[in-house]
Structure formats: structure tokens, C-alpha cells
Amino acid sequence: MAENKPQQSVEDFLAAVDHPTRAADARVLDALFRDITGWQPRMWGATIVGYGEYQYTYESGHSGSSLATGFSPRKASLSIYIMPGYADFQPILDRLGKYKIGKACLYINKLADVDIDVVAEIIRAGLDDLGKRWVITPT
């Protein structure tokens, strides 16, 4: 049986980000998420810094829990998680700058490529949308 490894702290994770620009951007995002949410971050898996949590149950019966919002300073880009990704944020995204988007994830190469105030607006809008569907528990 595999041994459970202790999970690294958010501070240790952010301190270990190798790329200088990605590391600096991760610190800015951490401060931004803390300011917007008022919540403390926690690690979700090995690479995602999350803020808040929600429990879900789909019509299929599948249930679980997930971070409410958060980010990961990945090697290729910054991934910003806007859960659950149902809302149409295109009018906000039109003002953002350079990005790519997935179903519930926003990919930014570096914060210098985008308007940080619009990033904050997207985070808030994502939380507002999520809160209409599920109860969010602060972390």
C-alpha cells in the first residue's frame, strides 16, 4: 500500500516556482485572490492553489467537492480556475488582453499580457456565478 505524502504548504509551493516571472505572477495572483475572496488558500493536489470550496451533486448522481476558485503557475502558462465555467464571460474577456480559455480555466502566459483589474473582475464574476448554483464554504 502506498504511503500518503504530507501535502506541501501554499507558501512552500509558491517559493518553489522556478521561473522568475511565473513566481512573481503567482505571488501577485495569491494576493489578488486573498483580497477578492477574503479566504486563506489551500493546496488542491500538488499544483493548484485554491480559495473556497463547494460540494456538488450532478443529476447523474456523481458528487464531490472542488475549489471555488484558484490558480496554478504551470510551466506553459498561468491557469486561473473560474468554476464551474457555465457563465458567458465574453464581454469581460474582450477587455482582458492576451489569453486562451478552456471550459472553466483561463490560461495567461504572464500577467503583463493582461489587465489585472479585469482578472479581478473575472474572479469575482466566477464566484458570483458559482454561488448561484452551489454553496461556497470559505477556506
PDB file of C-alpha atoms in Angstrom:
ATOM      1  CA  MET A   1       0.000   0.000   0.000  1.00  0.00           C
ATOM      2  CA  ALA A   2       1.337   3.438  -0.919  1.00  0.00           C
ATOM      3  CA  GLU A   3       2.110   5.852   1.844  1.00  0.00           C
ATOM      4  CA  ASN A   4       0.265   9.172   1.867  1.00  0.00           C
ATOM      5  CA  LYS A   5       2.716  12.027   1.429  1.00  0.00           C
ATOM      6  CA  PRO A   6       2.162  15.127   3.548  1.00  0.00           C
ATOM      7  CA  GLN A   7       0.820  17.912   1.369  1.00  0.00           C
ATOM      8  CA  GLN A   8       3.107  20.865   0.834  1.00  0.00           C
ATOM      9  CA  SER A   9       2.015  24.256   2.147  1.00  0.00           C
ATOM     10  CA  VAL A  10       0.917  27.022  -0.207  1.00  0.00           C
ATOM     11  CA  GLU A  11       3.913  29.086   0.896  1.00  0.00           C
ATOM     12  CA  ASP A  12       6.353  26.256   0.144  1.00  0.00           C
ATOM     13  CA  PHE A  13       4.696  25.608  -3.210  1.00  0.00           C
ATOM     14  CA  LEU A  14       4.894  29.264  -4.270  1.00  0.00           C
ATOM     15  CA  ALA A  15       8.502  29.511  -3.065  1.00  0.00           C
ATOM     16  CA  ALA A  16       9.417  26.536  -5.248  1.00  0.00           C
ATOM     17  CA  VAL A  17       8.139  28.010  -8.531  1.00  0.00           C
ATOM     18  CA  ASP A  18      11.280  28.059 -10.687  1.00  0.00           C
ATOM     19  CA  HIS A  19      10.628  30.596 -13.414  1.00  0.00           C
ATOM     20  CA  PRO A  20      11.151  34.138 -12.014  1.00  0.00           C
ATOM     21  CA  THR A  21       8.277  35.748 -13.945  1.00  0.00           C
ATOM     22  CA  ARG A  22       5.906  32.876 -13.169  1.00  0.00           C
ATOM     23  CA  ALA A  23       6.931  33.016  -9.475  1.00  0.00           C
ATOM     24  CA  ALA A  24       6.331  36.776  -9.269  1.00  0.00           C
ATOM     25  CA  ASP A  25       2.997  36.447 -11.072  1.00  0.00           C
ATOM     26  CA  ALA A  26       1.966  33.655  -8.691  1.00  0.00           C
ATOM     27  CA  ARG A  27       2.604  35.942  -5.715  1.00  0.00           C
ATOM     28  CA  VAL A  28       0.510  38.696  -7.322  1.00  0.00           C
ATOM     29  CA  LEU A  29      -2.304  36.234  -8.006  1.00  0.00           C
ATOM     30  CA  ASP A  30      -2.200  34.889  -4.450  1.00  0.00           C
ATOM     31  CA  ALA A  31      -2.566  38.426  -3.071  1.00  0.00           C
ATOM     32  CA  LEU A  32      -5.343  39.180  -5.564  1.00  0.00           C
ATOM     33  CA  PHE A  33      -7.327  36.036  -4.733  1.00  0.00           C
ATOM     34  CA  ARG A  34      -6.923  36.641  -0.982  1.00  0.00           C
ATOM     35  CA  ASP A  35      -8.099  40.239  -1.407  1.00  0.00           C
ATOM     36  CA  ILE A  36     -11.116  39.341  -3.548  1.00  0.00           C
ATOM     37  CA  THR A  37     -12.255  36.324  -1.548  1.00  0.00           C
ATOM     38  CA  GLY A  38     -11.062  37.165   1.953  1.00  0.00           C
ATOM     39  CA  TRP A  39     -10.144  33.465   2.252  1.00  0.00           C
ATOM     40  CA  GLN A  40      -6.928  31.640   3.002  1.00  0.00           C
ATOM     41  CA  PRO A  41      -5.542  29.464   0.206  1.00  0.00           C
ATOM     42  CA  ARG A  42      -5.012  25.739   0.419  1.00  0.00           C
ATOM     43  CA  MET A  43      -3.400  23.284  -1.929  1.00  0.00           C
ATOM     44  CA  TRP A  44      -5.629  21.155  -4.154  1.00  0.00           C
ATOM     45  CA  GLY A  45      -3.404  18.353  -5.261  1.00  0.00           C
ATOM     46  CA  ALA A  46       0.238  19.093  -5.922  1.00  0.00           C
ATOM     47  CA  THR A  47      -0.052  22.197  -8.136  1.00  0.00           C
ATOM     48  CA  ILE A  48      -3.317  24.101  -7.617  1.00  0.00           C
ATOM     49  CA  VAL A  49      -3.751  26.915  -5.092  1.00  0.00           C
ATOM     50  CA  GLY A  50      -7.449  27.110  -4.233  1.00  0.00           C
ATOM     51  CA  TYR A  51      -9.712  29.523  -2.383  1.00  0.00           C
ATOM     52  CA  GLY A  52     -13.041  28.358  -1.029  1.00  0.00           C
ATOM     53  CA  GLU A  53     -14.697  25.024  -1.607  1.00  0.00           C
ATOM     54  CA  TYR A  54     -18.042  23.719  -2.766  1.00  0.00           C
ATOM     55  CA  GLN A  55     -19.813  20.362  -2.679  1.00  0.00           C
ATOM     56  CA  TYR A  56     -21.676  19.305  -5.799  1.00  0.00           C
ATOM     57  CA  THR A  57     -24.046  16.568  -6.896  1.00  0.00           C
ATOM     58  CA  TYR A  58     -24.894  16.279 -10.568  1.00  0.00           C
ATOM     59  CA  GLU A  59     -28.158  14.883 -11.962  1.00  0.00           C
ATOM     60  CA  SER A  60     -26.199  11.722 -12.776  1.00  0.00           C
ATOM     61  CA  GLY A  61     -25.654  11.239  -9.043  1.00  0.00           C
ATOM     62  CA  HIS A  62     -21.916  11.963  -9.268  1.00  0.00           C
ATOM     63  CA  SER A  63     -20.854  14.097  -6.318  1.00  0.00           C
ATOM     64  CA  GLY A  64     -17.706  15.530  -4.865  1.00  0.00           C
ATOM     65  CA  SER A  65     -16.009  18.708  -3.751  1.00  0.00           C
ATOM     66  CA  SER A  66     -13.854  21.217  -5.575  1.00  0.00           C
ATOM     67  CA  LEU A  67     -12.098  24.505  -5.067  1.00  0.00           C
ATOM     68  CA  ALA A  68     -14.330  27.517  -5.634  1.00  0.00           C
ATOM     69  CA  THR A  69     -11.608  29.430  -7.476  1.00  0.00           C
ATOM     70  CA  GLY A  70      -7.858  29.442  -7.691  1.00  0.00           C
ATOM     71  CA  PHE A  71      -4.800  29.231  -9.902  1.00  0.00           C
ATOM     72  CA  SER A  72      -1.756  27.220 -10.830  1.00  0.00           C
ATOM     73  CA  PRO A  73       1.560  28.626 -12.047  1.00  0.00           C
ATOM     74  CA  ARG A  74       2.107  25.899 -14.625  1.00  0.00           C
ATOM     75  CA  LYS A  75       5.201  25.655 -16.796  1.00  0.00           C
ATOM     76  CA  ALA A  76       3.427  26.711 -20.007  1.00  0.00           C
ATOM     77  CA  SER A  77       1.107  29.364 -18.537  1.00  0.00           C
ATOM     78  CA  LEU A  78      -0.788  30.602 -15.523  1.00  0.00           C
ATOM     79  CA  SER A  79      -4.031  28.660 -15.160  1.00  0.00           C
ATOM     80  CA  ILE A  80      -6.839  30.533 -13.434  1.00  0.00           C
ATOM     81  CA  TYR A  81      -9.779  28.387 -12.377  1.00  0.00           C
ATOM     82  CA  ILE A  82     -13.189  30.013 -12.698  1.00  0.00           C
ATOM     83  CA  MET A  83     -15.676  27.413 -11.523  1.00  0.00           C
ATOM     84  CA  PRO A  84     -17.846  25.917 -12.807  1.00  0.00           C
ATOM     85  CA  GLY A  85     -17.486  27.699 -16.136  1.00  0.00           C
ATOM     86  CA  TYR A  86     -21.170  27.962 -17.058  1.00  0.00           C
ATOM     87  CA  ALA A  87     -21.469  31.725 -17.476  1.00  0.00           C
ATOM     88  CA  ASP A  88     -20.665  33.660 -20.629  1.00  0.00           C
ATOM     89  CA  PHE A  89     -17.835  35.980 -19.613  1.00  0.00           C
ATOM     90  CA  GLN A  90     -17.048  37.111 -23.167  1.00  0.00           C
ATOM     91  CA  PRO A  91     -17.869  40.806 -22.562  1.00  0.00           C
ATOM     92  CA  ILE A  92     -15.335  40.826 -19.695  1.00  0.00           C
ATOM     93  CA  LEU A  93     -12.804  38.707 -21.600  1.00  0.00           C
ATOM     94  CA  ASP A  94     -12.928  41.171 -24.501  1.00  0.00           C
ATOM     95  CA  ARG A  95     -11.197  43.676 -22.182  1.00  0.00           C
ATOM     96  CA  LEU A  96      -8.646  41.243 -20.701  1.00  0.00           C
ATOM     97  CA  GLY A  97      -5.726  41.152 -23.148  1.00  0.00           C
ATOM     98  CA  LYS A  98      -3.897  38.013 -24.351  1.00  0.00           C
ATOM     99  CA  TYR A  99      -5.392  34.743 -23.088  1.00  0.00           C
ATOM    100  CA  LYS A 100      -6.702  31.313 -24.009  1.00  0.00           C
ATOM    101  CA  ILE A 101      -9.693  29.710 -22.394  1.00  0.00           C
ATOM    102  CA  GLY A 102     -10.902  26.212 -21.569  1.00  0.00           C
ATOM    103  CA  LYS A 103     -14.250  25.166 -20.122  1.00  0.00           C
ATOM    104  CA  ALA A 104     -13.587  26.508 -16.626  1.00  0.00           C
ATOM    105  CA  CYS A 105      -9.993  27.654 -16.930  1.00  0.00           C
ATOM    106  CA  LEU A 106      -8.341  30.820 -18.163  1.00  0.00           C
ATOM    107  CA  TYR A 107      -4.772  30.491 -19.483  1.00  0.00           C
ATOM    108  CA  ILE A 108      -2.488  33.523 -19.333  1.00  0.00           C
ATOM    109  CA  ASN A 109       1.172  33.471 -20.357  1.00  0.00           C
ATOM    110  CA  LYS A 110       2.132  36.266 -17.959  1.00  0.00           C
ATOM    111  CA  LEU A 111       0.245  38.952 -16.044  1.00  0.00           C
ATOM    112  CA  ALA A 112       1.974  41.664 -18.083  1.00  0.00           C
ATOM    113  CA  ASP A 113      -0.139  40.449 -21.032  1.00  0.00           C
ATOM    114  CA  VAL A 114      -3.459  41.268 -19.342  1.00  0.00           C
ATOM    115  CA  ASP A 115      -5.308  43.940 -17.397  1.00  0.00           C
ATOM    116  CA  ILE A 116      -5.088  42.846 -13.739  1.00  0.00           C
ATOM    117  CA  ASP A 117      -8.295  44.737 -12.887  1.00  0.00           C
ATOM    118  CA  VAL A 118     -10.127  42.644 -15.471  1.00  0.00           C
ATOM    119  CA  VAL A 119      -8.596  39.469 -13.975  1.00  0.00           C
ATOM    120  CA  ALA A 120     -10.072  40.553 -10.630  1.00  0.00           C
ATOM    121  CA  GLU A 121     -13.451  41.171 -12.280  1.00  0.00           C
ATOM    122  CA  ILE A 122     -13.387  37.677 -13.818  1.00  0.00           C
ATOM    123  CA  ILE A 123     -12.550  36.039 -10.483  1.00  0.00           C
ATOM    124  CA  ARG A 124     -15.419  37.878  -8.777  1.00  0.00           C
ATOM    125  CA  ALA A 125     -17.850  37.081 -11.612  1.00  0.00           C
ATOM    126  CA  GLY A 126     -16.856  33.415 -11.484  1.00  0.00           C
ATOM    127  CA  LEU A 127     -17.511  33.253  -7.739  1.00  0.00           C
ATOM    128  CA  ASP A 128     -20.831  35.060  -8.132  1.00  0.00           C
ATOM    129  CA  ASP A 129     -21.872  32.583 -10.829  1.00  0.00           C
ATOM    130  CA  LEU A 130     -20.752  29.577  -8.782  1.00  0.00           C
ATOM    131  CA  GLY A 131     -22.609  30.895  -5.715  1.00  0.00           C
ATOM    132  CA  LYS A 132     -25.875  30.864  -7.682  1.00  0.00           C
ATOM    133  CA  ARG A 133     -25.526  27.105  -8.181  1.00  0.00           C
ATOM    134  CA  TRP A 134     -23.736  25.748  -5.120  1.00  0.00           C
ATOM    135  CA  VAL A 135     -22.997  26.768  -1.532  1.00  0.00           C
ATOM    136  CA  ILE A 136     -19.419  28.010  -1.241  1.00  0.00           C
ATOM    137  CA  THR A 137     -17.564  27.362   2.000  1.00  0.00           C
ATOM    138  CA  PRO A 138     -14.705  29.759   2.809  1.00  0.00           C
ATOM    139  CA  THR A 139     -11.246  28.316   3.425  1.00  0.00           C
TER     140      THR A 139
END
